[in-house]
mmCIF file of C-alpha atoms in Angstrom:
data_model
loop_
_atom_site.group_PDB
_atom_site.id
_atom_site.type_symbol
_atom_site.label_atom_id
_atom_site.label_comp_id
_atom_site.label_asym_id
_atom_site.label_seq_id
_atom_site.Cartn_x
_atom_site.Cartn_y
_atom_site.Cartn_z
ATOM 1 C CA UNK A 1 -16.170 12.905 -27.694
ATOM 2 C CA UNK A 2 -12.374 13.323 -27.497
ATOM 3 C CA UNK A 3 -12.704 17.104 -27.456
ATOM 4 C CA UNK A 4 -15.317 16.808 -24.685
ATOM 5 C CA UNK A 5 -13.083 14.582 -22.647
ATOM 6 C CA UNK A 6 -10.110 16.864 -23.067
ATOM 7 C CA UNK A 7 -12.254 19.863 -21.977
ATOM 8 C CA UNK A 8 -13.451 17.907 -18.906
ATOM 9 C CA UNK A 9 -9.853 17.084 -18.020
ATOM 10 C CA UNK A 10 -8.792 20.656 -18.429
ATOM 11 C CA UNK A 11 -11.579 21.796 -16.191
ATOM 12 C CA UNK A 12 -10.525 19.570 -13.261
ATOM 13 C CA UNK A 13 -8.518 21.419 -10.591
ATOM 14 C CA UNK A 14 -4.764 20.808 -10.501
ATOM 15 C CA UNK A 15 -3.560 19.538 -7.122
ATOM 16 C CA UNK A 16 0.199 19.543 -7.626
ATOM 17 C CA UNK A 17 2.221 21.985 -5.553
ATOM 18 C CA UNK A 18 5.852 21.753 -4.298
ATOM 19 C CA UNK A 19 4.653 21.750 -0.687
ATOM 20 C CA UNK A 20 2.216 18.896 -1.443
ATOM 21 C CA UNK A 21 4.972 16.915 -3.188
ATOM 22 C CA UNK A 22 7.164 17.189 -0.052
ATOM 23 C CA UNK A 23 4.200 16.094 2.152
ATOM 24 C CA UNK A 24 3.538 13.084 -0.061
ATOM 25 C CA UNK A 25 7.210 12.127 -0.013
ATOM 26 C CA UNK A 26 7.282 12.446 3.706
ATOM 27 C CA UNK A 27 4.116 10.348 3.985
ATOM 28 C CA UNK A 28 5.492 7.615 1.738
ATOM 29 C CA UNK A 29 8.538 7.298 3.918
ATOM 30 C CA UNK A 30 6.567 7.104 7.159
ATOM 31 C CA UNK A 31 4.073 4.558 5.825
ATOM 32 C CA UNK A 32 6.727 1.968 6.580
ATOM 33 C CA UNK A 33 7.486 3.371 10.027
ATOM 34 C CA UNK A 34 6.210 2.685 13.538
ATOM 35 C CA UNK A 35 4.462 5.324 15.545
ATOM 36 C CA UNK A 36 4.333 5.533 19.335
ATOM 37 C CA UNK A 37 1.196 3.762 20.520
ATOM 38 C CA UNK A 38 0.705 1.654 17.367
ATOM 39 C CA UNK A 39 -1.159 -1.527 18.093
ATOM 40 C CA UNK A 40 1.864 -3.825 17.452
ATOM 41 C CA UNK A 41 2.333 -5.956 20.534
ATOM 42 C CA UNK A 42 5.856 -7.037 21.357
ATOM 43 C CA UNK A 43 7.481 -4.881 18.711
ATOM 44 C CA UNK A 44 9.895 -1.951 19.138
ATOM 45 C CA UNK A 45 7.828 1.168 18.482
ATOM 46 C CA UNK A 46 10.609 3.736 18.454
ATOM 47 C CA UNK A 47 11.033 5.773 15.285
ATOM 48 C CA UNK A 48 14.869 5.084 15.060
ATOM 49 C CA UNK A 49 14.053 1.389 15.068
ATOM 50 C CA UNK A 50 11.440 1.992 12.365
ATOM 51 C CA UNK A 51 13.959 3.934 10.340
ATOM 52 C CA UNK A 52 16.340 1.095 10.496
ATOM 53 C CA UNK A 53 13.685 -1.253 9.145
ATOM 54 C CA UNK A 54 12.931 1.143 6.383
ATOM 55 C CA UNK A 55 16.546 1.772 5.437
ATOM 56 C CA UNK A 56 17.770 -1.914 5.657
ATOM 57 C CA UNK A 57 14.766 -3.006 3.521
ATOM 58 C CA UNK A 58 15.751 -0.457 0.860
ATOM 59 C CA UNK A 59 19.374 -1.512 1.072
ATOM 60 C CA UNK A 60 18.494 -5.161 0.751
ATOM 61 C CA UNK A 61 16.150 -4.519 -2.197
ATOM 62 C CA UNK A 62 18.907 -2.536 -4.028
ATOM 63 C CA UNK A 63 21.612 -5.091 -3.226
ATOM 64 C CA UNK A 64 19.346 -7.774 -4.741
ATOM 65 C CA UNK A 65 19.329 -5.769 -7.922
ATOM 66 C CA UNK A 66 23.142 -5.845 -8.014
ATOM 67 C CA UNK A 67 23.520 -2.107 -7.451
ATOM 68 C CA UNK A 68 26.938 -0.823 -6.528
ATOM 69 C CA UNK A 69 27.744 0.419 -3.089
ATOM 70 C CA UNK A 70 27.864 4.008 -4.362
ATOM 71 C CA UNK A 71 24.455 3.689 -5.973
ATOM 72 C CA UNK A 72 22.958 2.225 -2.788
ATOM 73 C CA UNK A 73 24.468 4.939 -0.630
ATOM 74 C CA UNK A 74 23.048 7.679 -2.945
ATOM 75 C CA UNK A 75 19.626 5.974 -2.973
ATOM 76 C CA UNK A 76 19.565 5.622 0.830
ATOM 77 C CA UNK A 77 20.335 9.300 1.261
ATOM 78 C CA UNK A 78 17.706 10.308 -1.246
ATOM 79 C CA UNK A 79 14.928 7.942 -0.397
ATOM 80 C CA UNK A 80 15.205 7.824 3.330
ATOM 81 C CA UNK A 81 17.621 10.237 5.043
ATOM 82 C CA UNK A 82 16.412 13.289 3.152
ATOM 83 C CA UNK A 83 12.995 12.907 4.674
ATOM 84 C CA UNK A 84 14.057 12.870 8.301
ATOM 85 C CA UNK A 85 16.305 15.953 8.580
ATOM 86 C CA UNK A 86 13.677 17.659 10.767
ATOM 87 C CA UNK A 87 14.349 15.149 13.555
ATOM 88 C CA UNK A 88 18.016 15.200 14.935
ATOM 89 C CA UNK A 89 17.637 11.679 16.458
ATOM 90 C CA UNK A 90 16.437 10.200 13.188
ATOM 91 C CA UNK A 91 18.920 12.126 11.101
ATOM 92 C CA UNK A 92 21.746 10.794 13.267
ATOM 93 C CA UNK A 93 20.380 7.216 13.039
ATOM 94 C CA UNK A 94 20.229 7.567 9.215
ATOM 95 C CA UNK A 95 23.693 8.879 9.047
ATOM 96 C CA UNK A 96 24.931 5.919 11.180
ATOM 97 C CA UNK A 97 23.240 3.561 8.707
ATOM 98 C CA UNK A 98 25.036 5.236 5.730
ATOM 99 C CA UNK A 99 28.280 5.005 7.548
ATOM 100 C CA UNK A 100 27.825 1.258 8.176
ATOM 101 C CA UNK A 101 26.527 0.563 4.668
ATOM 102 C CA UNK A 102 29.395 -1.769 3.654
ATOM 103 C CA UNK A 103 28.725 -3.882 6.754
ATOM 104 C CA UNK A 104 24.936 -4.048 6.030
ATOM 105 C CA UNK A 105 25.603 -5.178 2.460
ATOM 106 C CA UNK A 106 28.014 -7.835 3.782
ATOM 107 C CA UNK A 107 25.336 -9.040 6.206
ATOM 108 C CA UNK A 108 22.835 -9.317 3.280
ATOM 109 C CA UNK A 109 25.328 -11.453 1.438
ATOM 110 C CA UNK A 110 25.541 -13.622 4.536
ATOM 111 C CA UNK A 111 21.666 -13.784 4.492
ATOM 112 C CA UNK A 112 21.234 -12.003 7.734
ATOM 113 C CA UNK A 113 17.622 -10.807 8.468
ATOM 114 C CA UNK A 114 16.472 -7.217 9.042
ATOM 115 C CA UNK A 115 16.056 -8.032 12.732
ATOM 116 C CA UNK A 116 19.601 -9.384 13.019
ATOM 117 C CA UNK A 117 21.018 -6.137 11.434
ATOM 118 C CA UNK A 118 18.803 -3.658 13.466
ATOM 119 C CA UNK A 119 18.527 -5.528 16.756
ATOM 120 C CA UNK A 120 21.663 -7.566 17.217
ATOM 121 C CA UNK A 121 24.260 -5.612 15.228
ATOM 122 C CA UNK A 122 23.383 -1.914 14.823
ATOM 123 C CA UNK A 123 21.489 -1.850 18.158
ATOM 124 C CA UNK A 124 18.944 0.666 16.816
ATOM 125 C CA UNK A 125 16.115 -1.664 17.992
ATOM 126 C CA UNK A 126 15.699 -3.091 21.461
ATOM 127 C CA UNK A 127 13.205 -5.721 20.402
ATOM 128 C CA UNK A 128 12.465 -7.356 17.075
ATOM 129 C CA UNK A 129 10.791 -5.265 14.394
ATOM 130 C CA UNK A 130 8.459 -7.881 13.162
ATOM 131 C CA UNK A 131 6.539 -10.620 15.144
ATOM 132 C CA UNK A 132 6.599 -14.134 13.962
ATOM 133 C CA UNK A 133 3.896 -15.033 11.436
ATOM 134 C CA UNK A 134 0.656 -15.938 13.049
ATOM 135 C CA UNK A 135 -2.273 -17.792 11.792
ATOM 136 C CA UNK A 136 -5.696 -16.118 12.248
ATOM 137 C CA UNK A 137 -9.083 -16.574 10.641
ATOM 138 C CA UNK A 138 -9.840 -14.015 7.889
ATOM 139 C CA UNK A 139 -13.373 -12.687 8.086
ATOM 140 C CA UNK A 140 -15.527 -13.061 5.068
ATOM 141 C CA UNK A 141 -18.260 -10.695 3.832
ATOM 142 C CA UNK A 142 -20.690 -10.229 1.033
ATOM 143 C CA UNK A 143 -21.067 -6.986 -0.774
ATOM 144 C CA UNK A 144 -24.126 -6.563 -3.037
ATOM 145 C CA UNK A 145 -23.581 -4.669 -6.341
ATOM 146 C CA UNK A 146 -27.361 -4.122 -6.374
ATOM 147 C CA UNK A 147 -27.049 -1.683 -3.517
ATOM 148 C CA UNK A 148 -26.117 1.950 -4.029
ATOM 149 C CA UNK A 149 -22.292 2.487 -3.977
ATOM 150 C CA UNK A 150 -22.504 4.556 -0.790
ATOM 151 C CA UNK A 151 -24.335 1.759 1.002
ATOM 152 C CA UNK A 152 -22.493 -1.365 -0.227
ATOM 153 C CA UNK A 153 -19.714 -1.404 2.365
ATOM 154 C CA UNK A 154 -21.499 -0.050 5.411
ATOM 155 C CA UNK A 155 -21.994 -3.417 7.212
ATOM 156 C CA UNK A 156 -18.326 -4.207 6.637
ATOM 157 C CA UNK A 157 -16.657 -0.905 7.389
ATOM 158 C CA UNK A 158 -18.656 -0.307 10.538
ATOM 159 C CA UNK A 159 -17.082 -3.388 12.253
ATOM 160 C CA UNK A 160 -15.223 -2.236 15.418
ATOM 161 C CA UNK A 161 -11.973 -3.937 14.413
ATOM 162 C CA UNK A 162 -11.830 -2.083 11.104
ATOM 163 C CA UNK A 163 -12.771 1.239 12.613
ATOM 164 C CA UNK A 164 -9.936 0.860 15.125
ATOM 165 C CA UNK A 165 -7.328 0.215 12.328
ATOM 166 C CA UNK A 166 -8.713 3.147 10.263
ATOM 167 C CA UNK A 167 -8.579 5.471 13.286
ATOM 168 C CA UNK A 168 -4.944 4.502 14.009
ATOM 169 C CA UNK A 169 -3.853 5.023 10.385
ATOM 170 C CA UNK A 170 -5.693 8.345 10.121
ATOM 171 C CA UNK A 171 -4.316 9.656 13.446
ATOM 172 C CA UNK A 172 -0.879 8.589 12.317
ATOM 173 C CA UNK A 173 -1.238 10.610 9.133
ATOM 174 C CA UNK A 174 -2.373 13.620 11.228
ATOM 175 C CA UNK A 175 0.666 13.204 13.513
ATOM 176 C CA UNK A 176 3.465 12.926 10.933
ATOM 177 C CA UNK A 177 2.359 15.441 8.373
ATOM 178 C CA UNK A 178 2.500 19.192 8.502
ATOM 179 C CA UNK A 179 -0.729 21.032 9.153
ATOM 180 C CA UNK A 180 -2.269 17.928 10.709
ATOM 181 C CA UNK A 181 -2.378 16.243 7.379
ATOM 182 C CA UNK A 182 -5.159 18.520 6.191
ATOM 183 C CA UNK A 183 -3.374 19.362 2.934
ATOM 184 C CA UNK A 184 -3.087 15.719 1.962
ATOM 185 C CA UNK A 185 -6.727 14.995 2.976
ATOM 186 C CA UNK A 186 -7.753 17.907 0.606
ATOM 187 C CA UNK A 187 -5.882 15.942 -2.149
ATOM 188 C CA UNK A 188 -8.094 13.011 -1.327
ATOM 189 C CA UNK A 189 -11.206 15.104 -1.526
ATOM 190 C CA UNK A 190 -10.033 16.333 -5.022
ATOM 191 C CA UNK A 191 -9.364 12.773 -6.114
ATOM 192 C CA UNK A 192 -12.906 11.763 -5.070
ATOM 193 C CA UNK A 193 -14.575 14.736 -6.694
ATOM 194 C CA UNK A 194 -12.722 14.790 -10.034
ATOM 195 C CA UNK A 195 -10.414 11.843 -10.630
ATOM 196 C CA UNK A 196 -11.835 8.523 -9.253
ATOM 197 C CA UNK A 197 -14.488 6.637 -11.138
ATOM 198 C CA UNK A 198 -17.863 7.673 -9.912
ATOM 199 C CA UNK A 199 -18.978 4.301 -8.665
ATOM 200 C CA UNK A 200 -15.736 3.670 -6.709
ATOM 201 C CA UNK A 201 -15.870 7.225 -5.368
ATOM 202 C CA UNK A 202 -19.299 6.535 -3.942
ATOM 203 C CA UNK A 203 -18.057 3.325 -2.337
ATOM 204 C CA UNK A 204 -15.121 5.102 -0.792
ATOM 205 C CA UNK A 205 -17.368 7.844 0.687
ATOM 206 C CA UNK A 206 -19.778 5.319 2.186
ATOM 207 C CA UNK A 207 -17.035 3.153 3.698
ATOM 208 C CA UNK A 208 -15.105 6.167 5.130
ATOM 209 C CA UNK A 209 -18.300 7.367 6.838
ATOM 210 C CA UNK A 210 -18.760 3.937 8.373
ATOM 211 C CA UNK A 211 -15.066 3.836 9.427
ATOM 212 C CA UNK A 212 -15.433 7.237 11.061
ATOM 213 C CA UNK A 213 -12.769 9.017 9.009
ATOM 214 C CA UNK A 214 -12.904 11.871 6.468
ATOM 215 C CA UNK A 215 -13.807 10.843 2.973
ATOM 216 C CA UNK A 216 -10.475 12.458 1.708
ATOM 217 C CA UNK A 217 -8.517 10.150 4.064
ATOM 218 C CA UNK A 218 -10.453 7.241 2.712
ATOM 219 C CA UNK A 219 -9.451 8.300 -0.764
ATOM 220 C CA UNK A 220 -5.789 8.201 0.153
ATOM 221 C CA UNK A 221 -6.144 4.652 1.391
ATOM 222 C CA UNK A 222 -6.899 3.756 -2.210
ATOM 223 C CA UNK A 223 -3.378 4.825 -3.107
ATOM 224 C CA UNK A 224 -1.870 2.492 -0.462
ATOM 225 C CA UNK A 225 -0.174 0.130 -2.902
ATOM 226 C CA UNK A 226 1.104 2.995 -4.916
ATOM 227 C CA UNK A 227 3.259 4.085 -1.913
ATOM 228 C CA UNK A 228 4.549 0.639 -1.191
ATOM 229 C CA UNK A 229 6.407 -2.151 -2.885
ATOM 230 C CA UNK A 230 7.137 -5.904 -2.681
ATOM 231 C CA UNK A 231 4.668 -8.811 -2.375
ATOM 232 C CA UNK A 232 5.103 -11.950 -4.393
ATOM 233 C CA UNK A 233 2.760 -14.163 -6.476
ATOM 234 C CA UNK A 234 3.169 -17.672 -7.872
ATOM 235 C CA UNK A 235 1.291 -19.677 -10.488
ATOM 236 C CA UNK A 236 1.639 -23.372 -10.852
ATOM 237 C CA UNK A 237 -0.178 -25.966 -12.968
ATOM 238 C CA UNK A 238 0.147 -29.685 -13.846
ATOM 239 C CA UNK A 239 -0.949 -31.644 -16.889
ATOM 240 C CA UNK A 240 -3.952 -29.740 -18.335
ATOM 241 C CA UNK A 241 -5.017 -32.786 -20.318
ATOM 242 C CA UNK A 242 -5.504 -34.702 -17.015
ATOM 243 C CA UNK A 243 -7.598 -31.863 -15.610
ATOM 244 C CA UNK A 244 -4.814 -30.542 -13.260
ATOM 245 C CA UNK A 245 -5.928 -27.259 -11.718
ATOM 246 C CA UNK A 246 -4.106 -23.897 -11.959
ATOM 247 C CA UNK A 247 -2.912 -22.797 -8.521
ATOM 248 C CA UNK A 248 -2.527 -19.057 -8.038
ATOM 249 C CA UNK A 249 -1.179 -17.873 -4.697
ATOM 250 C CA UNK A 250 0.307 -14.671 -3.291
ATOM 251 C CA UNK A 251 2.285 -13.533 -0.346
ATOM 252 C CA UNK A 252 1.415 -10.120 1.222
ATOM 253 C CA UNK A 253 4.812 -9.894 2.852
ATOM 254 C CA UNK A 254 3.403 -9.151 6.360
ATOM 255 C CA UNK A 255 6.304 -8.410 8.684
ATOM 256 C CA UNK A 256 9.889 -8.171 7.355
ATOM 257 C CA UNK A 257 10.324 -4.878 9.071
ATOM 258 C CA UNK A 258 7.329 -3.246 7.404
ATOM 259 C CA UNK A 259 5.499 -2.046 10.432
ATOM 260 C CA UNK A 260 2.141 -1.150 8.892
ATOM 261 C CA UNK A 261 1.756 -4.614 7.603
ATOM 262 C CA UNK A 262 1.235 -5.827 11.199
ATOM 263 C CA UNK A 263 -1.605 -3.307 11.417
ATOM 264 C CA UNK A 264 -3.041 -4.238 7.998
ATOM 265 C CA UNK A 265 -3.340 -7.885 9.101
ATOM 266 C CA UNK A 266 -6.145 -6.661 11.298
ATOM 267 C CA UNK A 267 -7.878 -5.096 8.321
ATOM 268 C CA UNK A 268 -7.713 -8.033 6.005
ATOM 269 C CA UNK A 269 -11.001 -9.571 4.790
ATOM 270 C CA UNK A 270 -12.368 -11.755 1.968
ATOM 271 C CA UNK A 271 -15.226 -10.059 0.181
ATOM 272 C CA UNK A 272 -17.599 -11.711 -2.367
ATOM 273 C CA UNK A 273 -19.361 -9.309 -4.712
ATOM 274 C CA UNK A 274 -22.789 -10.402 -5.765
ATOM 275 C CA UNK A 275 -25.477 -9.297 -8.199
ATOM 276 C CA UNK A 276 -29.034 -10.657 -8.057
ATOM 277 C CA UNK A 277 -27.786 -12.932 -5.258
ATOM 278 C CA UNK A 278 -25.169 -14.624 -7.493
ATOM 279 C CA UNK A 279 -21.437 -14.249 -6.897
ATOM 280 C CA UNK A 280 -19.680 -12.253 -9.574
ATOM 281 C CA UNK A 281 -16.159 -12.268 -8.206
ATOM 282 C CA UNK A 282 -14.352 -12.243 -4.851
ATOM 283 C CA UNK A 283 -11.334 -10.476 -3.483
ATOM 284 C CA UNK A 284 -8.948 -10.477 -0.549
ATOM 285 C CA UNK A 285 -8.528 -6.895 0.565
ATOM 286 C CA UNK A 286 -7.882 -4.468 3.354
ATOM 287 C CA UNK A 287 -11.137 -3.023 4.551
ATOM 288 C CA UNK A 288 -11.261 0.621 3.433
ATOM 289 C CA UNK A 289 -9.730 -0.135 0.065
ATOM 290 C CA UNK A 290 -12.372 -0.733 -2.690
ATOM 291 C CA UNK A 291 -9.899 -1.701 -5.402
ATOM 292 C CA UNK A 292 -8.320 -5.082 -5.893
ATOM 293 C CA UNK A 293 -4.838 -6.442 -5.188
ATOM 294 C CA UNK A 294 -5.987 -10.119 -5.132
ATOM 295 C CA UNK A 295 -9.150 -11.337 -6.741
ATOM 296 C CA UNK A 296 -10.822 -14.217 -8.560
ATOM 297 C CA UNK A 297 -13.714 -14.846 -10.843
ATOM 298 C CA UNK A 298 -14.670 -18.449 -10.252
ATOM 299 C CA UNK A 299 -14.088 -20.691 -13.247
ATOM 300 C CA UNK A 300 -12.525 -17.951 -15.241
ATOM 301 C CA UNK A 301 -9.348 -16.335 -13.940
ATOM 302 C CA UNK A 302 -7.541 -14.814 -10.955
ATOM 303 C CA UNK A 303 -5.514 -11.645 -10.661
ATOM 304 C CA UNK A 304 -2.901 -10.344 -8.189
ATOM 305 C CA UNK A 305 -0.927 -7.120 -8.167
ATOM 306 C CA UNK A 306 2.764 -7.056 -7.129
ATOM 307 C CA UNK A 307 5.595 -4.598 -7.507
ATOM 308 C CA UNK A 308 9.409 -4.536 -7.415
ATOM 309 C CA UNK A 309 11.414 -1.829 -5.692
ATOM 310 C CA UNK A 310 10.690 1.330 -7.659
ATOM 311 C CA UNK A 311 13.792 3.022 -9.110
ATOM 312 C CA UNK A 312 12.956 6.500 -7.880
ATOM 313 C CA UNK A 313 11.635 5.343 -4.507
ATOM 314 C CA UNK A 314 8.015 4.990 -3.394
ATOM 315 C CA UNK A 315 7.713 8.783 -2.867
ATOM 316 C CA UNK A 316 8.504 9.385 -6.516
ATOM 317 C CA UNK A 317 6.027 6.617 -7.484
ATOM 318 C CA UNK A 318 3.274 8.120 -5.391
ATOM 319 C CA UNK A 319 3.942 11.550 -7.034
ATOM 320 C CA UNK A 320 3.802 10.041 -10.443
ATOM 321 C CA UNK A 321 0.413 8.444 -9.748
ATOM 322 C CA UNK A 322 -0.964 11.809 -8.539
ATOM 323 C CA UNK A 323 0.312 13.480 -11.798
ATOM 324 C CA UNK A 324 -0.980 10.689 -14.000
ATOM 325 C CA UNK A 325 -4.481 10.956 -12.548
ATOM 326 C CA UNK A 326 -4.526 14.603 -13.541
ATOM 327 C CA UNK A 327 -3.260 14.108 -17.127
ATOM 328 C CA UNK A 328 -6.388 12.959 -18.738
ATOM 329 C CA UNK A 329 -9.330 10.525 -18.655
ATOM 330 C CA UNK A 330 -7.068 7.424 -18.988
ATOM 331 C CA UNK A 331 -5.351 8.038 -15.657
ATOM 332 C CA UNK A 332 -6.410 5.362 -13.135
ATOM 333 C CA UNK A 333 -5.203 3.261 -10.224
ATOM 334 C CA UNK A 334 -4.006 -0.238 -10.822
ATOM 335 C CA UNK A 335 -6.297 -1.584 -8.020
ATOM 336 C CA UNK A 336 -9.300 0.030 -9.816
ATOM 337 C CA UNK A 337 -8.299 -1.449 -13.170
ATOM 338 C CA UNK A 338 -7.957 -4.939 -11.621
ATOM 339 C CA UNK A 339 -11.437 -4.697 -10.219
ATOM 340 C CA UNK A 340 -12.751 -3.524 -13.579
ATOM 341 C CA UNK A 341 -11.102 -6.679 -15.165
ATOM 342 C CA UNK A 342 -12.826 -8.964 -12.672
ATOM 343 C CA UNK A 343 -16.209 -7.190 -13.181
ATOM 344 C CA UNK A 344 -16.112 -7.127 -17.017
ATOM 345 C CA UNK A 345 -13.887 -9.903 -18.454
ATOM 346 C CA UNK A 346 -15.360 -13.370 -19.048
ATOM 347 C CA UNK A 347 -12.009 -15.090 -19.150
ATOM 348 C CA UNK A 348 -8.260 -14.596 -18.932
ATOM 349 C CA UNK A 349 -7.633 -13.799 -22.558
ATOM 350 C CA UNK A 350 -7.927 -10.042 -23.161
ATOM 351 C CA UNK A 351 -10.682 -9.364 -25.675
ATOM 352 C CA UNK A 352 -11.645 -13.060 -25.962
ATOM 353 C CA UNK A 353 -15.031 -14.139 -24.845
ATOM 354 C CA UNK A 354 -16.654 -10.748 -24.296
ATOM 355 C CA UNK A 355 -18.206 -9.419 -21.175
ATOM 356 C CA UNK A 356 -19.896 -11.617 -18.591
ATOM 357 C CA UNK A 357 -23.656 -11.452 -18.160
#
């Protein structure tokens, strides 16, 4: 069996090329940026403002890890400025941020916000980057595991609001990447054909068709959390002997200068997965993503996925994920593994209690 698995892995096509690595790094930088025409009412949509949000968030994350000023400057040049040299305006803005780095760090120590730095002090944004938090109802759906994978999400992904978000994200990808993003979409096609679990690949294809985007682009959406960082979870409990419940919450960090988060709010939904009409587990997700970042099996356990700022930058993290998926049958995405856990584990203790019915 091991030999057969190794042979199958060897037969899968390799998708790593230097040009692709550059494209993925560029994409991972821009996934935090605004694009002209983005559906973000009241925000500054200029790229120099977006760059400020990206850079200041990186600086604040590194400062929180007690990095030295020299380390932060080197990281800012590598993680952000290196990816915008093709645009003189963005390159100049990034150089300005590097030059003012001591002041940015000092403002962080004074607990200034990203908006205070980018709008009020550096004047790279005319209006605030992030709108104030808003309360809105999150739509809820049921997805039947009794349906074929390609059909499970059709009634969800065909909703106009989700199609609009997917169209914006896909058009953004086509705009910022060389060759209209076709090279990266081909990576998505290869992931679907050779690297994603068969069931999830079918769900991605069906949802992408309903969203009106290429299946390869839908595959790239599954890597969304691998090209981002942050988010926070908390777990609290009282006296178990008195029946105190366990409370598990998470913050998706919408706003804070991360422009795409304002778009993703419009793609958020709660989905209950059923089998034979009975709920198996439920998740809070972005429509188009079939894996799990936040999920719960009632009466059993809950799971949330969070990250810290990645030492090599999110571009490096994204690249490592692509490489890991190619290395053998054990390569997988964390969001797929979390869904597997919800689908197969009867309780929180690994290996204890067996599989659910």
